[in-house]
XYZ file of C-alpha atoms in Angstrom:
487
model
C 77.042 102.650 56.063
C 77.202 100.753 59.754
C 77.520 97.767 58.464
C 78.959 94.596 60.117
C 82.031 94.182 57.738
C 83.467 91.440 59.802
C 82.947 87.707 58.861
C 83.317 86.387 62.374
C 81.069 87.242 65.310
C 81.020 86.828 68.943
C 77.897 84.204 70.216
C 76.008 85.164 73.405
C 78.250 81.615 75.063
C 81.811 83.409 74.336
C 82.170 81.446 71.063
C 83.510 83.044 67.979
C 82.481 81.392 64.807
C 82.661 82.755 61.361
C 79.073 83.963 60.073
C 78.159 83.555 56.394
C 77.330 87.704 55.087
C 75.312 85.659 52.599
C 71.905 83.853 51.424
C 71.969 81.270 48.931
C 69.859 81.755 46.239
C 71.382 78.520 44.115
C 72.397 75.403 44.637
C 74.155 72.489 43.889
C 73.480 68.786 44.601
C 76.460 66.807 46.234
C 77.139 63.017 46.814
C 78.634 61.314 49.923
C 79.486 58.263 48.447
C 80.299 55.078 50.596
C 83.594 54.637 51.686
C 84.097 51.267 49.401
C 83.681 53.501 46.174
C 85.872 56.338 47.333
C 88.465 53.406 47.571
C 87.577 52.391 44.000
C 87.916 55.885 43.091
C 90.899 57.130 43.933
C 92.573 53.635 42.913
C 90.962 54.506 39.222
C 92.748 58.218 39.557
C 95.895 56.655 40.276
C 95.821 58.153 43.860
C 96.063 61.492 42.245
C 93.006 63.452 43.271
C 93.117 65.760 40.598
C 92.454 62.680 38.043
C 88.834 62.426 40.686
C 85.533 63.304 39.275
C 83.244 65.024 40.841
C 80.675 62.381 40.708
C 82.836 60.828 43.432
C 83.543 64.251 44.985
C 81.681 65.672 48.133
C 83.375 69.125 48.927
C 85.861 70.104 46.751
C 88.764 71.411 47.903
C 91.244 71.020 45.640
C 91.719 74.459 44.750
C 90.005 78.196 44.688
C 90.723 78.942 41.111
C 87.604 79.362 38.778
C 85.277 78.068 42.020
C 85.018 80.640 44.205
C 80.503 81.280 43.930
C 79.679 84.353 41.802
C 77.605 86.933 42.951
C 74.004 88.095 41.887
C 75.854 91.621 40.468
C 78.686 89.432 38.546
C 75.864 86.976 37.263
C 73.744 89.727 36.038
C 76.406 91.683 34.310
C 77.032 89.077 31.692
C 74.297 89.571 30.326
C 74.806 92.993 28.781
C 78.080 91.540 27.332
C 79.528 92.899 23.902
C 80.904 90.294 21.767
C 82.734 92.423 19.410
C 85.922 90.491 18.577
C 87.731 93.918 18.526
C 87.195 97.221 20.685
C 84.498 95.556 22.565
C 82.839 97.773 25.225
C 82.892 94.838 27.997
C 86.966 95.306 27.145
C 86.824 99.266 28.284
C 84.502 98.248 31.267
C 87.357 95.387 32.484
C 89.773 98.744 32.126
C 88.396 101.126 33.966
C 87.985 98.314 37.132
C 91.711 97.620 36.630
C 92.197 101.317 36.970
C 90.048 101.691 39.931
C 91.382 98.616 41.475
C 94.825 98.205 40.870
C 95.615 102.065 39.799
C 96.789 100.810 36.723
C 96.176 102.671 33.307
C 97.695 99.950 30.604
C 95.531 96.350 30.635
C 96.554 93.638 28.177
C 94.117 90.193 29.282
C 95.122 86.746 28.644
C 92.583 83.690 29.561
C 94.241 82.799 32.966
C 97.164 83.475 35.490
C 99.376 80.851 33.632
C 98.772 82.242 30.314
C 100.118 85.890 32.051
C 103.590 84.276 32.994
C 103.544 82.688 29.969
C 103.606 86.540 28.383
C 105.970 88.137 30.903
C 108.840 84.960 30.826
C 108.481 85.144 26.809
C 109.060 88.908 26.573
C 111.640 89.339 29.435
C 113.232 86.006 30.480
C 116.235 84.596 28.471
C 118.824 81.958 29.199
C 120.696 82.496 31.937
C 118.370 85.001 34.077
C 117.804 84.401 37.600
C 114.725 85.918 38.899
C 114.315 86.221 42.503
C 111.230 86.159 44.596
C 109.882 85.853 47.544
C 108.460 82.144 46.855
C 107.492 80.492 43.804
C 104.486 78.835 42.181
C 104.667 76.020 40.426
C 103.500 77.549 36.893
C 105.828 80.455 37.073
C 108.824 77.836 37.977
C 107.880 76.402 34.759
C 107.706 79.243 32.376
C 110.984 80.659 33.523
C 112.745 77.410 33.191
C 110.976 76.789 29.724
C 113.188 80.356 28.623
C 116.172 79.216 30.109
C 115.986 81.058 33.484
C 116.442 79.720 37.258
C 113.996 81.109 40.609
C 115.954 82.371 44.012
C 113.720 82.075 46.755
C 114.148 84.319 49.312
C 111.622 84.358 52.013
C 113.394 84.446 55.773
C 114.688 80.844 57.160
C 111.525 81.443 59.295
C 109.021 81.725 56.762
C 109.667 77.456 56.938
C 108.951 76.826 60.614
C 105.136 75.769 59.668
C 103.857 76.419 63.151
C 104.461 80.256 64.489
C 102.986 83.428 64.970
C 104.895 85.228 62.681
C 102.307 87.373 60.386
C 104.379 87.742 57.316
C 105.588 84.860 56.430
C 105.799 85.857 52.653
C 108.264 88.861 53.361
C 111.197 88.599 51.193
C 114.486 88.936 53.310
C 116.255 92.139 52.095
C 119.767 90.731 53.218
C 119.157 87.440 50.729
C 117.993 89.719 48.122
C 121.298 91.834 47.949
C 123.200 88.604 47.894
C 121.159 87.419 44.797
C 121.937 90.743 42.915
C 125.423 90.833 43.772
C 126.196 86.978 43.071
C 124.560 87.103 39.586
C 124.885 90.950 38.207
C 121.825 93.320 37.691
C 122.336 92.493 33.804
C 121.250 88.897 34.642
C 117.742 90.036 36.720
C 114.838 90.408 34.333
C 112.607 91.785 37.449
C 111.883 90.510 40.829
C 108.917 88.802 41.609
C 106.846 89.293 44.658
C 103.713 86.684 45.192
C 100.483 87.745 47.008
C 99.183 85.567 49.688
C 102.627 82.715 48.878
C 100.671 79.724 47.488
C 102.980 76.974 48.402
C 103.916 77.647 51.820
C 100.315 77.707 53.211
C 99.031 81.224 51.943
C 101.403 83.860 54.108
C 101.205 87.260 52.959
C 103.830 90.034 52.940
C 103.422 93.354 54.686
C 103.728 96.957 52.870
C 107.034 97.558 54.971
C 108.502 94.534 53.111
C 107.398 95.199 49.488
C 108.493 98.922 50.151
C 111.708 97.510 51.030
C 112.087 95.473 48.011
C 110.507 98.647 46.118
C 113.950 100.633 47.454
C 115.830 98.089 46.334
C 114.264 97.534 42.777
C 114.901 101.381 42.242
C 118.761 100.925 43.473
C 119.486 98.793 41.151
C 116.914 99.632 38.282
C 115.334 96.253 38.326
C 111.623 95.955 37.392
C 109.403 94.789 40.075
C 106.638 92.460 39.162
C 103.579 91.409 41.388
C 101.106 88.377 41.060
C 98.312 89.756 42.320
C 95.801 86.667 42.183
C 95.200 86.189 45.738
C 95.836 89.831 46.323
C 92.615 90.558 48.423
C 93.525 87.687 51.071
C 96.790 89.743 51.367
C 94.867 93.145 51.707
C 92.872 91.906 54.133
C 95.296 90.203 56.374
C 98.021 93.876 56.049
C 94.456 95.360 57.697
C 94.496 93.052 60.522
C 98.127 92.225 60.785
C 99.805 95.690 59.848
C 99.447 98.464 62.172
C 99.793 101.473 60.023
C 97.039 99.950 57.499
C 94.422 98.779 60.435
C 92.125 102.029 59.514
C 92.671 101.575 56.093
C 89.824 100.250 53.529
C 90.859 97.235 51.255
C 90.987 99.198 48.516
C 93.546 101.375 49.938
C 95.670 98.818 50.632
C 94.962 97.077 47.073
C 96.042 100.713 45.070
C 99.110 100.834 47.880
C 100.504 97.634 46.978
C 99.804 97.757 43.024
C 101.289 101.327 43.284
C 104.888 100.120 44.129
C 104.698 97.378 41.198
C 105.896 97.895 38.033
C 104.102 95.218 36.611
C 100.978 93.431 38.264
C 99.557 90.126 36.925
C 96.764 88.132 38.024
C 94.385 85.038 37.630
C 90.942 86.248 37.597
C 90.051 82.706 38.537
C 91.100 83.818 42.227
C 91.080 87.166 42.308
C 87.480 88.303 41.026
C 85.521 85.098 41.148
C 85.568 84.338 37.834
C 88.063 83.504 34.728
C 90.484 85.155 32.958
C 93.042 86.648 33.738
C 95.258 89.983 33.221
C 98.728 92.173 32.932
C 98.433 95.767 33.625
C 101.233 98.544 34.432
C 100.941 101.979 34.101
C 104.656 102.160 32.043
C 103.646 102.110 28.200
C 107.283 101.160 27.400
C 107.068 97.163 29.361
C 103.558 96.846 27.343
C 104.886 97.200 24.585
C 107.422 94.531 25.233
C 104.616 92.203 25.712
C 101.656 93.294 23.382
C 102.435 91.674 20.445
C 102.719 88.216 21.906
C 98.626 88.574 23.342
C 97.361 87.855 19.897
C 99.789 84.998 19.091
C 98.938 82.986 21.823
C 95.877 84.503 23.672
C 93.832 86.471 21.011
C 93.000 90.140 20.001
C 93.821 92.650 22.802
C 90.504 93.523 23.950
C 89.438 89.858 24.643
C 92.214 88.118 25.121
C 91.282 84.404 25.386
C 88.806 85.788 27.564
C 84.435 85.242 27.106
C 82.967 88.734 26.945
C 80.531 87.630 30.013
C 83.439 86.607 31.678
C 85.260 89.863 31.096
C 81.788 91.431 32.607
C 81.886 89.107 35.394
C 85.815 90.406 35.764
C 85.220 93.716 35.897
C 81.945 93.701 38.621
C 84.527 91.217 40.745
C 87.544 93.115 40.640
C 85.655 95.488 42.314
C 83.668 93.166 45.064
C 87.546 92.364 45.944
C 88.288 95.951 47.371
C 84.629 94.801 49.817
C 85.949 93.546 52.929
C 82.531 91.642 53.753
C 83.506 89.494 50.110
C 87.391 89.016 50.691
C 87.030 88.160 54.745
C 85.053 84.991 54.128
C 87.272 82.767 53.018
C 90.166 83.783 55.569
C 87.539 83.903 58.625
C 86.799 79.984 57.560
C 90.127 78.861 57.245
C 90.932 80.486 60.747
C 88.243 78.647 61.937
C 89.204 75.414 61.021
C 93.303 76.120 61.950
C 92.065 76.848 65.081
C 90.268 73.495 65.240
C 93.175 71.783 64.236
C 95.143 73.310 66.838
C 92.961 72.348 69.976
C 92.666 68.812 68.347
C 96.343 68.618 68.239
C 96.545 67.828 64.645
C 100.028 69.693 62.837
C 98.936 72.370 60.447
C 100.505 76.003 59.315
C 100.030 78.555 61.377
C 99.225 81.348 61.657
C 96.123 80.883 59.521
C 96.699 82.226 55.968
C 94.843 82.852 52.747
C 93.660 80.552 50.141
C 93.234 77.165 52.146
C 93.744 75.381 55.017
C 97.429 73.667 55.229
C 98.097 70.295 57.292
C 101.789 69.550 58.058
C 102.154 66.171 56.243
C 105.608 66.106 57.242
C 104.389 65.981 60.473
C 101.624 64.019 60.279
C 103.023 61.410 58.542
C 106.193 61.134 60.031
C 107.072 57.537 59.416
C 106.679 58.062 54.955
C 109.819 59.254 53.923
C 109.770 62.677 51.136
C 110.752 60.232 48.582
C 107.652 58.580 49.112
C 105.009 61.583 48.647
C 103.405 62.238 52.111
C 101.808 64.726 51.375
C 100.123 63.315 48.468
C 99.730 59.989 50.258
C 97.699 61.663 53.016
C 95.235 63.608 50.668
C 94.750 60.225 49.408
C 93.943 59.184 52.821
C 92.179 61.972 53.463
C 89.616 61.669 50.274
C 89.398 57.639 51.256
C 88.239 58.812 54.743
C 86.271 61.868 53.877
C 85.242 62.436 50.342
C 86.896 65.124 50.539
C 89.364 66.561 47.465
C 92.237 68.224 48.850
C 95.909 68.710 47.172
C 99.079 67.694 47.387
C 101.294 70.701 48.001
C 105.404 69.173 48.388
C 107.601 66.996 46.808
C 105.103 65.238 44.236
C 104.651 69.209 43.206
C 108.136 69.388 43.034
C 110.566 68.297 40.166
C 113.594 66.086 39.518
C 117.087 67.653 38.769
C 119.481 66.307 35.892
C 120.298 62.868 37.470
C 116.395 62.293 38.023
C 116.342 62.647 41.336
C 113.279 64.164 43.030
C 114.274 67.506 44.556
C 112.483 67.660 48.040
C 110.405 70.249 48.449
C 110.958 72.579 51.684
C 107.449 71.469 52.679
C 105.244 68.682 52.745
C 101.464 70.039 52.740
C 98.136 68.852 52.226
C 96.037 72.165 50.973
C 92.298 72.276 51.981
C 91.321 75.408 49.952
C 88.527 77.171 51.029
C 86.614 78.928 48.075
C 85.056 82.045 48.600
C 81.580 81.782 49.723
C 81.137 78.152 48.874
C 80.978 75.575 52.086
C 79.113 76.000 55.358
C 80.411 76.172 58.909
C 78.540 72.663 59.138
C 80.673 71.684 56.376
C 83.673 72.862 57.884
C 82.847 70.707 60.780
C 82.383 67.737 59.340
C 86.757 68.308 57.448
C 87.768 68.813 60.654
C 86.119 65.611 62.542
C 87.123 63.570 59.703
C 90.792 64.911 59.713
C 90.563 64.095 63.629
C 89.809 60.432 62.559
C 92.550 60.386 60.038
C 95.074 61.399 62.563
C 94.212 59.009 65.157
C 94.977 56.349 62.479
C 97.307 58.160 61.008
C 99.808 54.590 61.404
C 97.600 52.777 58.991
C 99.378 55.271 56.158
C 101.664 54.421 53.561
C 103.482 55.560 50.882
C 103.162 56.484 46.950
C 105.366 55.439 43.839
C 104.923 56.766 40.103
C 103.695 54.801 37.614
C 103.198 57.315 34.606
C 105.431 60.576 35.135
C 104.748 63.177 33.161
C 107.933 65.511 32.857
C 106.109 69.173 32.892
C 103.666 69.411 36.141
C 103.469 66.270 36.892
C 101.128 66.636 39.956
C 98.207 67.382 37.358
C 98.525 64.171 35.431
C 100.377 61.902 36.852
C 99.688 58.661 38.269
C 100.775 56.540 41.089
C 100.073 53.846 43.557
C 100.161 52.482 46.514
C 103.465 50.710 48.138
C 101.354 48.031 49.935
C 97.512 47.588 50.711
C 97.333 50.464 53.278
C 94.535 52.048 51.263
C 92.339 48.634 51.913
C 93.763 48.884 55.416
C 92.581 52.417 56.096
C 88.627 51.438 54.358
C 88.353 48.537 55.948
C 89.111 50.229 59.558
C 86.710 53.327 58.225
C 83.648 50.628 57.698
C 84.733 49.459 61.560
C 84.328 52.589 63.032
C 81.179 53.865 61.021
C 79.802 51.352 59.304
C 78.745 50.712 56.250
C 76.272 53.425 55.373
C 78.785 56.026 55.239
């Protein structure tokens, strides 16, 4: 086929925007809501936007997970679904995708990306492991503490300087990697991690080169290599543009090349395939069986796993649409968009562009709020009271406190825009990135954040906090001056 597979296109003026390879067929209804209720609103949330609702919502960016649209072939395959609780055929369907997709023979599903580390730290993690990896995400941090284990992080010093052209920020450095195995002993490594598309440092991905390098070194010292695969595609697609050796390469190739030097690959179908669920797979029988037994306990029997039979249809026909570079470039061509925006308005974000969502350098930003103050969850309160907008906090509020109670600074201090696949408009997009500009021009009028209920697993999802003064009033009442009171 001569098809276009490229989401951005070249206008007859020179300009390059990103063009939508889709109709809409359905929609949804959203609400701008004045700028005194958004006030009201994120006051009630306790200036935590995931505590929002949607009725106060008008784009959603908060996350990808479970909101990325579905497509007309995902919608229509749940409706041959089999609800057998055991040895359904939607089961052997999901199988033979994972087979296709991630060349891998063995599939045990769980209901989400969580639940899988939730399997893998229960069956292989015990007190006293370190596992090392390139970066870590905040779920998988918890599950290996909860069975007595520690992280190592090991992406290059670089991998922190937010604004650069380096294309791999997620590589893990070899030299850092060698160090961790040497300092703790081989008995004390369960498996190394490696993270697709590095959530929490703005969505970098890691080349082939690097994961065969960590490959070489997993079979050096016999260590089991594990890869969370749930924003895999973004990372396929960006070795295609970034990676010379893959640039005539389909998706899919470079999906079965990276699964192939896995052990072990996990993933939330929430990202991944545009739907939910979730999924370990590995083509050694022996690590299974290690984990199979613990599926039933906690997610349920082994061919549904937690999992809706329509969803496990909608799983299957996605996994697929991943390996489509048309499907997986959307998302990335957006978020490029709007980095590039940022950059020519001068406002501090991650660059280069990566996967996932946009990422604005808080840090940066908000230079005059200390870490122990939140900035970056200060500023996507800002940002909602400005916009309407539902972004998330991705630093030191997403961190943790160590023994004494002390928060542990995170290395970063982001506010995450995600873009969902196939979701907003480029008009849409605009209107984040005009609103951002007006945020940053006042950025002065920003304060601070304190807890007032902490909880002490993830507290980012239910926590609340306030305000340190009246800057939130501040920042409204200087909104309503420069727009008025309609908006």
């Amino acid at each position: 086929m001569n098809q276009n597979s490229s989401s951005t296109v070249q206008f007859y003026n020179g300009e390059q925007l990103p063009l939508e390879l889709h109709k809409v067929r359905v929609v949804q209804k959203l609400h701008l809501v004045p700028v005194e209720r958004r006030l009201e609103a994120i006051g009630e949330a306790g200036y935590n936007t995931f505590q929002l609702s949607t009725y106060d919502v008008f784009l959603d960016m908060l996350t990808d997970s479970g909101v990325n649209a579905m497509s007309d072939n995902q919608i229509a395959a749940m409706f041959r679904a089999d609800d057998a609780y055991a040895g359904s055929q939607s089961f052997g369907r999901l199988a033979e995708a994972v087979k296709e997709v991630f060349g891998k023979e063995y599939l045990l599903p769980v209901h989400q990306g969580r639940a899988a580390e939730n399997i893998i730290s229960r069956a292989f993690v015990k007190p006293g492991d370190v596992v090392p990896m390139n970066y870590h995400f905040t779920t998988t941090h918890a599950h290996i503490d909860l069975n007595g284990g520690t992280i190592e992080e090991l992406v290059a010093d670089e991998a922190l300087e937010l604004t650069s052209i380096n294309p791999f920020k997620g590589n893990m450095d070899i030299a850092k990697l060698r160090d961790c195995i040497k300092r703790n002993g081989v008995d004390k490594i369960p498996f190394i991690r490696m993270e697709a598309s590095t959530n929490l440092i703005g969505g970098q991905p890691f080349s082939i080169a690097n994961l065969r390098e960590v490959r070489s070194v997993c079979d050096e010292y016999g260590i089991m290599l594990v890869l969370d695969a749930s924003l895999i595609g973004e990372n396929a697609y960006f070795i295609k543009k970034r990676e010379e050796e893959f640039q005539n390469s389909t998706c899919g190739e470079i999906l079965l090349a990276m699964c192939d030097l896995a052990d072990l690959v996990y993933f939330s179908a929430r990202k991944v395939s545009s739907s939910r669920g979730g999924g370990i797979c590995s083509n050694n029988k022996e690590i299974i069986n290690k984990m199979q037994h613990l599926v039933p306990l906690f997610e349920g029997f082994l061919t549904y796993g937690g999992i809706s039979v329509r969803e496990i249809e909608a799983m299957a026909v996605g996994l697929r649409e991943t390996t489509d570079e048309t499907v997986i470039s959307q998302s990335p061509s957006f978020i490029e968009y709007f980095i590039g925006e940022m950059v020519r308005l001068g406002i501090p974000c991650v660059t280069p562009a990566g996967g996932l969502g946009a990422h604005i350098d808080a840090g940066s930003f908000l230079p005059h709020i200390p870490q122990s103050e939140y900035p970056a969850g200060a500023l996507a309160a800002a940002f909602f009271i400005a916009s309407g907008v539902r972004g998330m906090e991705r630093g030191t509020l997403s961190s943790v406190r160590d023994k004494d109670g002390n928060d542990i600074l995170a290395d970063v201090e982001l506010l995450r825009l995600a873009f969902p696949r196939r979701v907003f408009t480029l008009s849409q997009v605009r209107y984040v990135a005009d609103r951002m500009k007006w945020l940053y021009d006042n950025r002065d009028l920003i304060g601070g954040l304190e807890f007032v209920e902490e909880p002490p697993v993830l507290r980012f999802f239910m926590g609340r906090l306030r305000a340190k003064s009246d800057w939130p009033q501040k920042l409204a009442a200087k909104f309503r001056q420069d727009f008025g009171e309609s908006l």
